[in-house]
CSV table of C-alpha atoms in Angstrom, one decimal:
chain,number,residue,atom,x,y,z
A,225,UNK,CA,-23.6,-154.6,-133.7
A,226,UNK,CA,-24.5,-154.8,-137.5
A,227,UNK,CA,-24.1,-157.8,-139.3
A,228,UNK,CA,-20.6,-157.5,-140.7
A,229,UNK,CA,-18.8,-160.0,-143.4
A,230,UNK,CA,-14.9,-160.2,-144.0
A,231,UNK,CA,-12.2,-162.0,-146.1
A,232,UNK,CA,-10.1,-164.1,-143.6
A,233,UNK,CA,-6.9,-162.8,-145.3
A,234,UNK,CA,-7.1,-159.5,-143.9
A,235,UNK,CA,-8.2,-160.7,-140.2
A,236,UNK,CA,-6.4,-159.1,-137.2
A,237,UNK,CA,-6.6,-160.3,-133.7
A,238,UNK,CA,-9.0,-158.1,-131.2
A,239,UNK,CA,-9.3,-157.6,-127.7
A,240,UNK,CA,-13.2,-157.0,-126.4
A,241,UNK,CA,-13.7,-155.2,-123.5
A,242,UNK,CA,-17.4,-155.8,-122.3
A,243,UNK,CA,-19.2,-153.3,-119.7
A,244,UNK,CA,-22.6,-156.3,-119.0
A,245,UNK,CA,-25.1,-155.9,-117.1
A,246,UNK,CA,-25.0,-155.0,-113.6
A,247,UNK,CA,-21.0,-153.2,-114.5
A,248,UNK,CA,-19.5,-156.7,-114.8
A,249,UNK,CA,-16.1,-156.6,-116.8
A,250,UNK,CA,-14.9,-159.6,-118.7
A,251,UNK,CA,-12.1,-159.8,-121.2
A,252,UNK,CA,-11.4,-162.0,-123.9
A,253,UNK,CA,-10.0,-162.3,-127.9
A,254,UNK,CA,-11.5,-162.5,-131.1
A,255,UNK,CA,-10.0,-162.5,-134.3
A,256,UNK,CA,-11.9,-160.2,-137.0
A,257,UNK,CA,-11.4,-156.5,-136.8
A,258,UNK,CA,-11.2,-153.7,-139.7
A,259,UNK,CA,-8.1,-152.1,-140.4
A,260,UNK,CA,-6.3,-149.8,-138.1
A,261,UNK,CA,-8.1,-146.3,-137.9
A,262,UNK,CA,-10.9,-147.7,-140.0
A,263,UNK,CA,-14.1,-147.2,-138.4
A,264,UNK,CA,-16.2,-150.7,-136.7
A,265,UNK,CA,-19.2,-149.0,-135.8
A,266,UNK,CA,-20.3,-145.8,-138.0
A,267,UNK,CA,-23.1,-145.3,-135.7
A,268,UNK,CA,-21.0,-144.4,-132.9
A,269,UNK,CA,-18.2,-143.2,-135.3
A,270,UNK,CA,-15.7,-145.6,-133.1
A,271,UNK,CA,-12.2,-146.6,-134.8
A,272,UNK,CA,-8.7,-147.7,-133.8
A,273,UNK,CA,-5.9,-145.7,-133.4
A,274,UNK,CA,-2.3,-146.6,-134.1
A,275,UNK,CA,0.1,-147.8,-131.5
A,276,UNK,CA,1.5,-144.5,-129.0
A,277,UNK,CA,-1.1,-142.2,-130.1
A,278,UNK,CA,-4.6,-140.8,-128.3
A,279,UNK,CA,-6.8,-138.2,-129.8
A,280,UNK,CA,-6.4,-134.7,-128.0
A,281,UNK,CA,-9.7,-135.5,-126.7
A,282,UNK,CA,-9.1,-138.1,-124.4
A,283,UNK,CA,-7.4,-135.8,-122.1
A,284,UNK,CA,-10.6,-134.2,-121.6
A,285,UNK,CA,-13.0,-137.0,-120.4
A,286,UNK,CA,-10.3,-138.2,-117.9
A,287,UNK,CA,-8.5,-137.8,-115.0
A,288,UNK,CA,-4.8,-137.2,-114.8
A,289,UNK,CA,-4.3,-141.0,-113.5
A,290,UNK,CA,-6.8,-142.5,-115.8
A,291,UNK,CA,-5.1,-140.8,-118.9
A,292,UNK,CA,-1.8,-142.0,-118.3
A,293,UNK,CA,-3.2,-145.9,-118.0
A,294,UNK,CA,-5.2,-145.1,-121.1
A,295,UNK,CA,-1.6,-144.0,-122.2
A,296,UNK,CA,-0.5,-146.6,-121.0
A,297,UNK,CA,-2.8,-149.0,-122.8
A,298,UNK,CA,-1.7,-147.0,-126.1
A,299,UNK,CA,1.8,-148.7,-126.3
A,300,UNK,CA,0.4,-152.2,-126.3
A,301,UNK,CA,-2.7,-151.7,-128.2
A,302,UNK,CA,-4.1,-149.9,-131.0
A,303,UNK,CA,-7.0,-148.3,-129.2
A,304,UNK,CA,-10.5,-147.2,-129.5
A,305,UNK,CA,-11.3,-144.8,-127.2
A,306,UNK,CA,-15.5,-144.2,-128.3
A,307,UNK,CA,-16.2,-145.4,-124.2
A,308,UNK,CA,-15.4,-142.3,-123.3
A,309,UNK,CA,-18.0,-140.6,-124.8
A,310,UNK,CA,-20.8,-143.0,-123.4
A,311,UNK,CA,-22.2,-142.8,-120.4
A,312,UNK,CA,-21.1,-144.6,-118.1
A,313,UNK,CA,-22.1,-145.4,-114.4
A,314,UNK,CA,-20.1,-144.8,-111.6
A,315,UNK,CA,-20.0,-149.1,-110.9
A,316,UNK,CA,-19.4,-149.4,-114.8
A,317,UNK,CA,-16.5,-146.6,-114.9
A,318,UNK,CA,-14.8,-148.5,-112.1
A,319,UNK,CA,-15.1,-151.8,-113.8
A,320,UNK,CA,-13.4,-150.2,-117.0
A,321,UNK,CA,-10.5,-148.8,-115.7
A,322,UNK,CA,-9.5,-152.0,-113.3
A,323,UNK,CA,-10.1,-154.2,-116.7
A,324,UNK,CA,-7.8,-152.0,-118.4
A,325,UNK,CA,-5.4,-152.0,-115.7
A,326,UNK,CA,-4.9,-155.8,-115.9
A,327,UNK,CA,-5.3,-155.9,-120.0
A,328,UNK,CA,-1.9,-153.6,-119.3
A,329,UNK,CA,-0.7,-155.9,-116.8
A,330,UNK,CA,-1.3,-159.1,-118.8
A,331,UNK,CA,0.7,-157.6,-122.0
A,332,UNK,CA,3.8,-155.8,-119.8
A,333,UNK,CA,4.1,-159.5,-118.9
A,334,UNK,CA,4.1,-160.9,-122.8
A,335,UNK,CA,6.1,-158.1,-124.0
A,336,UNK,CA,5.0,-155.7,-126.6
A,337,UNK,CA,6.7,-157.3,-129.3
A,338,UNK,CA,4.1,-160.4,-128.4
A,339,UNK,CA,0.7,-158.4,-128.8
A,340,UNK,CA,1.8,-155.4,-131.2
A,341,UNK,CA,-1.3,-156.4,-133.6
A,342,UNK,CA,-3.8,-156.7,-131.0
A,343,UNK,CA,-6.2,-154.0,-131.0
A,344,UNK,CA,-8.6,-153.0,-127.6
A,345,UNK,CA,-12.4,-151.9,-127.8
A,346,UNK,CA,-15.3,-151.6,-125.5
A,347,UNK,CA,-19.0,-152.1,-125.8
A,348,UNK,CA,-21.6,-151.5,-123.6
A,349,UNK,CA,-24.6,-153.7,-122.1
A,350,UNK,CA,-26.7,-155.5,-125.1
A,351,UNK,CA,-30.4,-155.3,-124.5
A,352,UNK,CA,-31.6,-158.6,-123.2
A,353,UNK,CA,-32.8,-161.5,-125.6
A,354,UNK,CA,-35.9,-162.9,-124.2
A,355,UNK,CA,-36.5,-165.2,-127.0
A,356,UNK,CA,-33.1,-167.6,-126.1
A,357,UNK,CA,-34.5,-170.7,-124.9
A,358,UNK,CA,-32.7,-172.9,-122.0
A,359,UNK,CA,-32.6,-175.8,-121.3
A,360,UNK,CA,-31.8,-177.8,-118.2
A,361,UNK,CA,-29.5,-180.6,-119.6
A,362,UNK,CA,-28.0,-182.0,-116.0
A,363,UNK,CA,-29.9,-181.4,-112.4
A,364,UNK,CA,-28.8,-183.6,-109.3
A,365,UNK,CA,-30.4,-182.3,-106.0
A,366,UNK,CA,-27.8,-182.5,-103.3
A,367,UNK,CA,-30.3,-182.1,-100.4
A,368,UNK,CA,-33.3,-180.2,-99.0
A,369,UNK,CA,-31.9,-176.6,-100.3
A,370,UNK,CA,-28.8,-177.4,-102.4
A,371,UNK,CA,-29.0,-178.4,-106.3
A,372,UNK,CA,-26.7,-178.5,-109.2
A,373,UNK,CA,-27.5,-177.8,-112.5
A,374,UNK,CA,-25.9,-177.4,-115.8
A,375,UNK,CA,-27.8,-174.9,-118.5
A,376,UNK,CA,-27.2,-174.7,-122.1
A,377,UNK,CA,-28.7,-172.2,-124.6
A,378,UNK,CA,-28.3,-171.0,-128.1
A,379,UNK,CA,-28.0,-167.3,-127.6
A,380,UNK,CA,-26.9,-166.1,-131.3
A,381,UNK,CA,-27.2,-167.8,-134.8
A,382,UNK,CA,-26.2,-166.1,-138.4
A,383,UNK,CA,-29.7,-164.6,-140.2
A,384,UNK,CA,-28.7,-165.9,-143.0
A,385,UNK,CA,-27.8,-169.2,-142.5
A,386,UNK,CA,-29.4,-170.4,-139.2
A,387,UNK,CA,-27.4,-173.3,-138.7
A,388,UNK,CA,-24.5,-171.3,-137.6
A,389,UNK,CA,-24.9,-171.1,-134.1
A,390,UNK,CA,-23.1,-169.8,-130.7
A,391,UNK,CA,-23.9,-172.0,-127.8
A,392,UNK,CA,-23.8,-170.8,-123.8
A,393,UNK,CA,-23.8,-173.5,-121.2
A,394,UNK,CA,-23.3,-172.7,-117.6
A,395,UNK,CA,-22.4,-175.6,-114.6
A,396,UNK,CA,-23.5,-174.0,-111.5
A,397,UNK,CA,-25.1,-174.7,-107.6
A,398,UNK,CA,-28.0,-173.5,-106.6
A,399,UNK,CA,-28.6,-172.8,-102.5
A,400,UNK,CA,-32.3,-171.6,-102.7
A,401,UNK,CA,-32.3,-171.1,-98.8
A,402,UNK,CA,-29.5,-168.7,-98.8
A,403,UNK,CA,-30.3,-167.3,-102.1
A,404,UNK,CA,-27.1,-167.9,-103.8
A,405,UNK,CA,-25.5,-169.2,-106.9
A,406,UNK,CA,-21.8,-170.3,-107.0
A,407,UNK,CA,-20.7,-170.8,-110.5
A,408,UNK,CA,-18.5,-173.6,-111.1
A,409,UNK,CA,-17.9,-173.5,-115.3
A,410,UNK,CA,-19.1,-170.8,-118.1
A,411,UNK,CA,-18.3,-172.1,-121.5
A,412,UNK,CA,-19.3,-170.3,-124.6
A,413,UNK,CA,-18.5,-172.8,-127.6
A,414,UNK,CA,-19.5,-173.2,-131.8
A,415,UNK,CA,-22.5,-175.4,-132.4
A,416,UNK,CA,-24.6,-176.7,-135.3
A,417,UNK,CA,-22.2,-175.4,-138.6
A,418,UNK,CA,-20.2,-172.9,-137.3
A,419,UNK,CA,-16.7,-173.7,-138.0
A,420,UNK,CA,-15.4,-170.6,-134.9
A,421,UNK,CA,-16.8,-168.5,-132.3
A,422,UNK,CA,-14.1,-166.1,-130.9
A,423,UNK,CA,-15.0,-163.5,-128.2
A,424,UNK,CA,-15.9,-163.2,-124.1
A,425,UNK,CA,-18.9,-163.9,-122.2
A,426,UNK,CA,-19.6,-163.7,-118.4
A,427,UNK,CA,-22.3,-165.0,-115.7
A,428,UNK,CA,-23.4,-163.9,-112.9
A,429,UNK,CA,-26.3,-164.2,-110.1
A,430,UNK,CA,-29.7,-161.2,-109.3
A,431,UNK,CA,-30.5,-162.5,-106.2
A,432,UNK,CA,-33.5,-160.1,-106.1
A,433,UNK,CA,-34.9,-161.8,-109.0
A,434,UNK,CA,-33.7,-165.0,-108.1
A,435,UNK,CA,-32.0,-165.6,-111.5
A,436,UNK,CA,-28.8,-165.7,-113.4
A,437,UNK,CA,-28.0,-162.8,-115.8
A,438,UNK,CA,-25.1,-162.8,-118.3
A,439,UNK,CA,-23.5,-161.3,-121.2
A,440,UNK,CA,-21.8,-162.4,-124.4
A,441,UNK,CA,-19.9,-160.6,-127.9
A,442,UNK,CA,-17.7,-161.6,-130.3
A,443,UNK,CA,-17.1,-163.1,-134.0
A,444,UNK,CA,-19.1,-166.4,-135.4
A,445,UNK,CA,-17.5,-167.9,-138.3
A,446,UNK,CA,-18.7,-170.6,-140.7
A,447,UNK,CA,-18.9,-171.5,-144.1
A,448,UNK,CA,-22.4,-170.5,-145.7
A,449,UNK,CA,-24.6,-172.4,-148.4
A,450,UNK,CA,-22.3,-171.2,-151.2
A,451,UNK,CA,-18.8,-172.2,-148.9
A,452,UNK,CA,-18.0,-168.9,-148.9
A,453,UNK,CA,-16.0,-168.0,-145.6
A,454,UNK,CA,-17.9,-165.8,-143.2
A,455,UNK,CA,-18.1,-163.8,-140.0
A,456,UNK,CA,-20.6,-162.2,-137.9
A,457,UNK,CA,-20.7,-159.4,-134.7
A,458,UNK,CA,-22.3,-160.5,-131.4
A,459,UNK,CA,-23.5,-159.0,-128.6
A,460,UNK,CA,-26.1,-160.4,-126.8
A,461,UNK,CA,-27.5,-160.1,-123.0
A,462,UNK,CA,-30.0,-162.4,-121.0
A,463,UNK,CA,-31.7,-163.7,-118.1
A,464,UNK,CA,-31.5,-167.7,-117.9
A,465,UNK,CA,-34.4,-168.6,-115.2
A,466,UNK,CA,-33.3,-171.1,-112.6
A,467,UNK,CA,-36.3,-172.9,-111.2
């Protein structure tokens, strides 16, 4: 997403929906989003609609069941519904509408009251960043075949002031004679002079290319060189090698 800049007064909370590679769903908050019905992206002309109400459109990309969860969704959130005019993979369209099902679930247990200025978006896979650089900060071999590591990278940082950074670090075990990866611990955190990072992130394991892949989006905020308060979009995806 374009590089985008706004005044902390007027931040709202957002809910990010991420479709990453391989049709992984993760889900997670961040804190800056425009105004409801303003429009985030004017590339893809997506924008949030007010509590209880769905374009006429909606009905038309979706079944009878999936428009009454996107319904559904409607009373909780303010939506933007722009997904539904991407195109989606069958794996990836499954993934979405399970997500949204819990996202549901998760705020019929808060209450609306709770979550009324929460808004829900989507965004598909980022192109993979083969420039992010990782680096193998723990490694204890168990045995013959077993190993743990722990991997950190920087996977974003603000153009114009570098030293704002978002930081990725995965805890994991490798079994390279069954070809497996179980992840113990994803974190994604602030680093160097970023004061916030708000947003979602998930890991997971190609076993064909015997490496992990994962997927990351959200908000950095910091304080650049004139300590002005300021935010930037994310959405990055990448391969972090294992051996």
């Amino acid at each position: 997403m374009k590089k985008a800049k706004y005044i902390v007064a007027v931040m709202r909370k957002v809910v990010f929906l991420l479709l990453v590679l391989l049709g992984q769903v993760c889900l997670a908050q961040g804190e800056v989003a425009p105004k409801s019905g303003e429009s985030l992206d004017k590339e893809t002309g997506s924008s949030f609609c007010p509590l209880d109400s769905m374009p006429d459109w909606v009905k038309e990309k979706t079944t009878q069941k999936e428009y009454e969860l996107w319904k559904k969704a409607s009373r909780y959130y303010q939506v933007d519904y722009s997904v539904l005019q991407k195109d989606l993979s069958k794996e990836q369209k499954r993934r979405l509408y399970e997500s949204l099902a819990e996202a549901c679930e998760k705020m019929e247990v808060r209450g609306k009251q709770d979550g009324a200025g929460e808004m829900l978006t989507f965004a598909l896979p980022a192109p993979i960043d083969s420039t992010i650089v990782w680096n193998t900060c723990s490694y204890v071999k168990i045995d013959e075949n077993l190993s743990f590591r722990k991997i950190e990278g920087i996977v974003f940082h603000s153009k114009d002031y570098p030293e704002a950074q978002v930081k990725v670090t995965v805890w994991c075990v490798y079994d390279k004679a069954q070809n497996s990866v179980q992840v113990i611990k994803e974190d994604m955190q602030k680093a160097g002079q970023a004061i916030e990072v708000n947003g979602s992130h998930t890991v997971g394991y190609d076993q064909v290319n015997g490496r992990l892949y994962g997927s990351c989006g959200g908000s950095l905020v910091y304080w650049d060189e004139h300590k002005a308060y300021q935010s930037e979009d994310f959405h990055k995806g990448y391969n972090i090698p294992l051996e």
